[in-house]
XYZ file of C-alpha atoms in Angstrom:
493
model
C 12.318 -12.402 17.685
C 15.037 -10.153 16.292
C 18.454 -11.755 16.286
C 21.320 -9.876 17.908
C 25.033 -9.930 17.281
C 27.493 -8.653 19.841
C 30.442 -7.250 17.962
C 33.777 -5.884 19.029
C 34.250 -2.149 19.026
C 37.522 -0.234 19.048
C 38.296 1.799 22.149
C 37.272 5.461 21.912
C 39.932 7.752 20.548
C 41.392 10.150 23.049
C 39.808 13.514 22.497
C 36.967 12.002 20.470
C 33.651 13.833 20.850
C 30.978 12.107 22.870
C 27.245 12.466 23.249
C 24.840 11.992 26.115
C 23.579 8.528 25.217
C 23.470 5.492 27.440
C 26.685 3.426 27.542
C 26.477 0.484 25.190
C 27.468 -2.978 26.333
C 29.066 -5.224 23.728
C 30.895 -8.532 23.700
C 33.443 -10.220 21.455
C 32.001 -12.857 19.117
C 33.928 -15.891 17.973
C 35.757 -15.766 14.652
C 32.821 -17.286 12.816
C 29.230 -17.600 13.951
C 25.634 -17.904 12.736
C 23.635 -14.699 12.453
C 20.573 -15.908 14.292
C 19.063 -16.657 16.697
C 22.182 -16.468 18.837
C 22.542 -13.636 21.344
C 26.136 -13.145 22.375
C 27.048 -12.790 26.019
C 28.001 -9.286 27.023
C 31.261 -7.849 28.191
C 30.888 -4.264 29.372
C 32.531 -1.714 27.082
C 31.521 1.912 27.000
C 30.757 3.361 23.572
C 29.352 6.756 22.884
C 28.048 8.197 19.644
C 29.092 11.574 18.333
C 27.103 14.697 19.095
C 26.961 17.340 16.410
C 27.142 21.086 16.293
C 27.519 23.292 13.216
C 30.963 23.598 11.667
C 32.266 23.355 8.131
C 31.732 20.700 5.503
C 34.275 18.734 3.554
C 35.121 19.428 -0.102
C 33.217 16.326 -1.109
C 30.001 17.638 0.410
C 30.139 15.493 3.531
C 30.744 16.448 7.133
C 34.216 17.752 7.831
C 35.681 16.372 11.036
C 39.116 16.536 12.534
C 40.395 15.613 15.955
C 38.208 17.303 18.556
C 35.786 18.848 16.061
C 32.169 17.860 15.477
C 30.207 17.109 12.295
C 28.223 19.871 10.650
C 24.802 18.297 11.176
C 23.112 15.920 13.574
C 23.599 12.380 12.434
C 23.941 8.928 13.935
C 26.618 8.196 11.342
C 29.891 10.046 11.798
C 33.527 9.951 10.776
C 36.158 9.935 13.479
C 39.751 10.998 13.287
C 40.806 7.410 12.541
C 39.081 7.718 9.158
C 36.397 5.091 9.839
C 32.632 5.583 9.590
C 30.730 4.887 12.827
C 27.092 4.315 13.668
C 26.305 5.211 17.279
C 29.900 4.482 18.242
C 30.151 1.181 16.334
C 32.439 0.913 13.307
C 30.429 0.146 10.187
C 33.414 -1.872 8.917
C 33.131 -4.139 11.942
C 29.444 -4.642 11.196
C 30.307 -5.545 7.605
C 32.826 -8.108 8.801
C 30.294 -9.662 11.173
C 27.202 -10.082 8.988
C 26.443 -11.994 5.807
C 28.367 -10.801 2.756
C 25.734 -8.968 0.760
C 24.312 -5.434 0.641
C 22.302 -4.521 3.733
C 20.559 -1.649 5.451
C 21.943 -0.437 8.783
C 19.836 1.709 11.137
C 20.262 3.488 14.442
C 17.402 2.670 16.782
C 18.361 5.626 18.975
C 18.133 8.029 16.020
C 14.582 6.859 15.335
C 13.744 7.666 18.948
C 15.415 11.081 18.761
C 13.522 11.963 15.593
C 10.199 10.999 17.142
C 10.945 12.940 20.315
C 11.620 16.050 18.202
C 8.032 15.889 16.944
C 6.614 15.134 20.374
C 8.450 18.121 21.844
C 7.282 20.372 19.008
C 3.652 19.388 19.598
C 3.739 19.992 23.339
C 0.692 21.982 24.416
C -1.380 20.970 21.397
C -3.958 18.229 21.057
C -2.306 16.099 18.427
C -1.682 12.777 16.700
C 1.686 11.878 15.193
C 0.898 9.446 12.390
C 3.976 7.768 10.925
C 3.683 7.283 7.149
C 4.237 3.535 6.816
C 4.884 3.851 3.083
C 8.268 5.410 3.917
C 9.516 2.232 5.603
C 7.397 -0.778 6.521
C 9.831 -2.789 8.646
C 7.767 -4.452 11.372
C 10.374 -3.953 14.110
C 10.619 -0.241 13.327
C 6.831 0.038 13.401
C 6.653 -1.722 16.760
C 9.273 0.652 18.150
C 7.412 3.744 16.924
C 4.156 2.404 18.329
C 5.814 1.889 21.715
C 6.954 5.520 21.608
C 3.325 6.623 21.186
C 3.102 7.019 17.427
C 0.033 6.500 15.284
C 0.133 5.270 11.690
C -0.751 6.630 8.267
C -1.809 3.978 5.765
C -2.188 4.029 1.994
C -3.152 0.411 1.329
C -5.076 -2.396 2.919
C -1.904 -4.333 3.639
C -0.376 -1.325 5.392
C -3.533 -1.240 7.526
C -3.120 -4.943 8.313
C 0.550 -4.437 9.130
C -0.250 -1.520 11.453
C -2.751 -3.696 13.298
C -0.202 -6.525 13.484
C 2.330 -4.069 14.936
C -0.168 -3.126 17.646
C -1.038 0.431 16.654
C -4.119 1.973 18.243
C -6.694 2.055 15.397
C -8.069 5.352 16.694
C -4.645 6.895 15.952
C -4.494 5.526 12.399
C -5.409 7.404 9.228
C -6.271 5.622 5.968
C -5.276 7.722 2.944
C -5.208 7.019 -0.780
C -6.938 7.900 -4.018
C -7.940 4.323 -4.871
C -8.892 2.589 -1.635
C -10.543 -0.795 -2.241
C -13.905 -1.711 -0.777
C -12.638 -4.745 1.161
C -9.910 -2.612 2.744
C -12.390 0.101 3.630
C -14.571 -2.512 5.339
C -11.615 -3.483 7.537
C -10.926 0.189 8.278
C -14.554 0.720 9.235
C -14.569 -2.310 11.530
C -11.375 -1.202 13.265
C -12.432 2.435 13.722
C -9.583 4.178 11.894
C -9.895 7.642 10.365
C -10.573 7.544 6.621
C -9.772 10.398 4.260
C -12.295 11.032 1.493
C -10.471 11.531 -1.795
C -13.191 11.514 -4.479
C -16.860 10.974 -5.227
C -16.409 7.256 -5.809
C -14.260 7.029 -2.669
C -17.109 8.515 -0.647
C -19.528 6.031 -2.197
C -17.241 3.119 -1.293
C -16.840 4.377 2.274
C -20.613 4.510 2.674
C -20.889 0.940 1.362
C -18.084 -0.200 3.693
C -19.814 1.404 6.677
C -22.958 -0.555 5.909
C -21.026 -3.824 5.535
C -19.234 -3.205 8.839
C -22.309 -1.935 10.635
C -20.311 1.014 11.937
C -20.214 4.748 11.371
C -16.895 5.812 9.820
C -14.990 8.859 11.034
C -13.975 10.719 7.882
C -11.845 13.698 6.940
C -12.222 15.485 3.613
C -8.915 15.586 1.763
C -9.095 19.011 0.152
C -6.620 19.923 -2.558
C -5.513 23.436 -1.514
C -3.674 24.093 -4.810
C -0.465 25.131 -3.066
C 2.827 24.643 -4.909
C 5.276 22.826 -2.579
C 8.224 23.674 -4.887
C 9.500 20.098 -5.046
C 10.020 17.419 -7.716
C 6.703 16.978 -9.590
C 6.639 13.256 -8.759
C 6.329 14.062 -5.041
C 4.030 17.103 -5.272
C 0.530 16.192 -4.093
C -1.208 19.450 -3.175
C -1.472 21.339 -6.470
C -4.401 21.410 -8.899
C -2.789 18.873 -11.257
C -2.420 16.208 -8.561
C -4.426 12.987 -8.594
C -5.029 13.379 -4.856
C -7.878 15.062 -3.013
C -11.136 16.761 -3.868
C -11.308 20.027 -5.779
C -11.927 22.796 -3.298
C -14.718 24.225 -5.465
C -16.629 20.933 -4.973
C -16.570 21.171 -1.190
C -20.304 21.891 -0.945
C -21.186 18.806 -2.974
C -19.269 16.626 -0.526
C -20.830 18.309 2.491
C -24.301 17.670 1.088
C -23.382 14.036 0.392
C -22.165 13.551 3.960
C -25.381 15.086 5.309
C -27.374 12.537 3.326
C -25.634 9.613 5.079
C -25.897 10.342 8.815
C -25.908 6.661 9.765
C -22.725 5.838 7.852
C -20.503 8.920 8.031
C -19.233 11.214 10.767
C -17.292 14.147 9.344
C -14.654 15.021 11.953
C -11.956 16.924 10.075
C -10.213 18.242 7.008
C -6.962 17.032 5.492
C -4.378 18.211 3.007
C -0.997 16.928 1.914
C 1.312 19.145 -0.108
C 4.121 16.814 -1.133
C 7.483 15.526 0.022
C 11.038 16.843 0.595
C 9.620 20.281 1.503
C 12.229 22.663 2.909
C 10.162 25.850 3.290
C 7.755 25.692 6.201
C 5.897 28.824 5.113
C 4.303 26.563 2.502
C 2.656 24.620 5.342
C 1.352 27.850 6.830
C -0.095 28.946 3.481
C -1.977 25.655 3.271
C -3.093 25.784 6.915
C -4.586 29.251 6.444
C -6.674 27.927 3.559
C -7.620 24.808 5.493
C -8.884 26.591 8.622
C -10.995 28.818 6.384
C -12.545 25.672 4.898
C -13.079 24.356 8.424
C -14.868 27.601 9.330
C -17.183 27.094 6.336
C -17.832 23.473 7.278
C -18.552 24.309 10.912
C -20.965 27.008 9.804
C -23.110 24.228 8.325
C -23.397 22.450 11.662
C -20.565 19.931 11.415
C -18.532 19.278 14.564
C -15.009 19.466 13.104
C -12.261 18.556 15.591
C -9.264 17.650 13.407
C -6.942 19.409 11.021
C -4.537 17.067 9.227
C -1.726 18.988 7.492
C 0.052 15.881 6.189
C 3.810 15.444 6.235
C 6.621 16.055 3.795
C 9.379 17.797 5.757
C 12.705 17.502 3.914
C 16.144 16.525 5.201
C 19.767 17.405 4.366
C 20.447 14.743 1.759
C 23.552 16.598 0.551
C 25.203 16.614 3.999
C 26.376 20.175 3.519
C 25.195 21.355 6.934
C 22.321 23.299 5.345
C 20.020 24.862 7.913
C 16.694 23.163 7.238
C 13.361 23.467 9.073
C 12.927 21.313 12.137
C 9.697 19.747 13.411
C 9.501 22.670 15.845
C 9.756 25.149 12.956
C 6.995 23.330 11.117
C 4.597 23.139 14.051
C 5.238 26.749 15.060
C 4.051 27.946 11.651
C 0.592 26.484 12.253
C 0.365 26.514 16.051
C -1.682 29.721 16.421
C -4.118 28.685 13.703
C -4.708 25.322 15.369
C -5.195 26.859 18.806
C -7.477 29.597 17.473
C -9.921 26.959 16.142
C -9.485 24.552 19.095
C -8.427 21.759 16.756
C -6.606 18.474 17.145
C -3.603 18.580 14.833
C -2.683 15.463 12.872
C 0.828 15.385 11.383
C 2.041 12.623 9.045
C 5.868 12.464 9.093
C 7.624 9.732 7.144
C 10.962 10.793 5.662
C 11.791 13.183 8.512
C 11.279 10.388 11.058
C 13.212 7.607 9.376
C 15.398 8.711 6.443
C 18.518 9.848 8.318
C 18.470 6.857 10.671
C 19.880 4.466 8.061
C 22.525 3.870 5.434
C 22.688 1.303 2.646
C 25.932 -0.646 2.997
C 27.654 -2.087 -0.079
C 30.938 -3.657 -1.145
C 33.000 -2.510 -4.093
C 33.120 -5.115 -6.834
C 35.671 -3.163 -8.848
C 36.632 0.116 -10.492
C 36.580 0.698 -14.256
C 36.678 3.442 -16.867
C 35.283 3.714 -20.375
C 37.782 6.406 -21.255
C 35.291 9.171 -20.588
C 33.723 8.210 -17.273
C 35.083 6.451 -14.192
C 32.866 3.936 -12.430
C 32.818 2.380 -8.983
C 30.833 -0.833 -9.381
C 29.191 -2.083 -6.161
C 27.057 -5.086 -5.238
C 24.051 -2.892 -4.421
C 21.881 -1.413 -7.164
C 18.726 0.393 -8.216
C 16.864 -2.803 -7.285
C 17.605 -2.153 -3.598
C 17.618 1.666 -3.744
C 15.794 3.288 -6.651
C 15.460 6.943 -5.600
C 18.435 8.232 -7.644
C 17.199 6.450 -10.779
C 13.520 7.272 -10.252
C 13.690 10.880 -9.092
C 17.234 11.902 -9.958
C 17.610 12.120 -6.182
C 20.922 12.879 -4.480
C 22.023 10.754 -1.527
C 25.425 11.249 0.037
C 27.981 8.488 -0.614
C 31.223 7.754 1.203
C 33.660 4.971 1.973
C 33.396 3.021 5.204
C 37.141 2.797 5.915
C 40.222 4.900 5.170
C 41.428 4.445 1.573
C 44.830 3.043 0.785
C 47.603 5.656 1.147
C 48.251 5.442 -2.599
C 44.584 5.887 -3.582
C 43.965 8.775 -5.964
C 40.827 10.891 -5.645
C 38.775 10.963 -8.839
C 35.256 11.676 -10.042
C 33.129 8.533 -10.288
C 29.657 7.357 -11.083
C 28.676 4.810 -8.416
C 26.777 2.052 -10.207
C 25.422 -1.420 -9.594
C 25.354 -4.663 -11.587
C 21.759 -4.378 -12.842
C 21.386 -4.510 -16.636
C 20.139 -0.923 -17.031
C 21.997 2.288 -17.758
C 19.711 3.823 -15.139
C 21.331 1.637 -12.483
C 23.269 4.232 -10.517
C 23.380 5.256 -6.867
C 25.232 8.507 -7.487
C 26.790 10.399 -10.364
C 29.911 12.560 -10.523
C 31.007 11.839 -6.968
C 34.505 12.844 -5.898
C 35.876 9.885 -3.939
C 39.205 8.208 -3.208
C 39.656 5.227 -5.502
C 38.466 2.295 -3.387
C 40.073 -1.121 -3.190
C 38.185 -4.197 -4.329
C 35.901 -5.313 -1.499
C 35.969 -1.929 0.270
C 32.817 -0.803 2.021
C 30.747 2.032 0.557
C 27.549 3.492 2.009
C 24.636 5.468 0.601
C 23.373 7.683 3.408
C 19.851 8.686 4.461
C 18.421 5.448 3.129
C 15.736 4.885 5.757
C 12.844 6.306 3.722
C 11.581 5.220 0.314
C 14.535 2.905 -0.277
C 13.938 -0.560 1.172
C 10.165 0.029 0.933
C 10.560 0.574 -2.831
C 13.064 -2.247 -3.369
C 12.404 -4.910 -6.003
C 13.809 -8.220 -7.192
C 14.714 -6.932 -10.648
C 17.446 -9.067 -12.246
C 16.566 -11.476 -9.426
C 18.501 -9.406 -6.916
C 16.959 -10.527 -3.674
C 15.878 -7.833 -1.228
C 18.540 -7.319 1.431
C 18.585 -7.904 5.187
C 18.180 -5.052 7.650
C 19.965 -4.444 10.962
C 19.981 -1.746 13.567
C 22.384 -0.667 16.264
C 20.623 -1.010 19.595
C 22.647 -0.116 22.689
C 25.883 -1.124 20.988
C 24.550 -4.407 19.593
C 23.934 -5.223 15.944
C 20.411 -6.618 15.809
C 18.907 -8.214 12.734
C 15.455 -6.762 12.132
C 14.685 -8.316 8.758
C 15.968 -11.444 7.036
C 17.400 -11.039 3.567
C 15.456 -12.780 0.826
C 17.026 -15.778 -0.918
C 16.706 -17.577 -4.226
C 14.895 -20.345 -2.369
C 12.314 -17.786 -1.180
C 11.696 -16.866 -4.805
C 11.191 -20.469 -5.856
C 8.544 -20.991 -3.158
C 6.130 -18.886 -5.210
C 6.034 -21.675 -7.789
C 5.690 -24.685 -5.507
C 2.746 -26.911 -6.325
C 1.897 -25.170 -9.587
């Protein structure tokens, strides 16, 4: 069971913006306390998170906010006029003071709900499945919450399939993707009745074998590579002709003939494509959908009963926090709505980043500040081991301090780096920030997707704990790993 901490929260500032969320009840903890499994008794105290409407951004690229104004984009994390960073009305500094002294991930449970509801609202009137891409973030408590909201799951490994089943997802709302699915995992998928995407000739052969082992017919979708350029980083582009994913569209007939030859093992129910990730132009989805419904027309003409179109996921977010107007789930669905209705199809959508990324920040402490005479560095206790996107993709994630800087602090340009023994160990480069004091809190925003799920133990940095804010309480949703955990792998050898 997740452990909860009840932490003190400062009274709302007069004139502070409020949002229409439920009042959060919190209680004062003692000066020192264990993190789990204690649940603190409540003392009623109303807290409200900040609602956002467009305004201007700050010179540093973050949301500008003054007394009575609102941030330039919707976000569960916000700065108030007192200079502190808040998550759903709770000071992040107070969370830092309450939990164990190491880097950690901090989520808003309410923001996860709001992001899911945006997709559900966009899909109203359509037959649909929202399949959350577990690869983005595999925290069990988050998965259980999404499942309770009505979400399905998208899986790219056998262990993700096992985790989805452990989290209670309906197997008939799960989709098993991947270009190298293993036979034993396909057997489990066949037994459980999940959708399976066909990615290659050998994949089809393995699915047939798995169906025979399981004694069940497998519902399959053909993952067709539409050769559409998503205009994103090449590492996250999956729908062009150079990608390792999907079948070549000119080989469609071969696959249809192969499916026809295995009527006892395979039931072709749909077509699938996935263009890539961090996509910010929804017309790209429409271009792909036009191609895909044409393929569906061809497939139906050969007698197949095709019910599903899976257009994948990949919607981008405002990592720069500049208030950029980016496509919403409604914008995305509206680009394909008429095509889906015209063919009487069930639409499958596979959001990952757009469901979870902006619900979380990675919280660190400043170890110190240094210069080499050319560059200035803020050295923190977090690193590329816990959050590798900047090092791996050259990705930008917004960085800011948790608390007001000292009055004498000068603003300079810094690289924000960790202690890992690699020059690639940076969380952000050339960031204009007030010079922080030793021990000050610093956060990397939008860390909910492809951060903790890609974390490692390089340099024996143990993977961090995770918490979320739930109705004003800080709840631990994953234990941090320890050195003792590492040593257990060698016991008895």
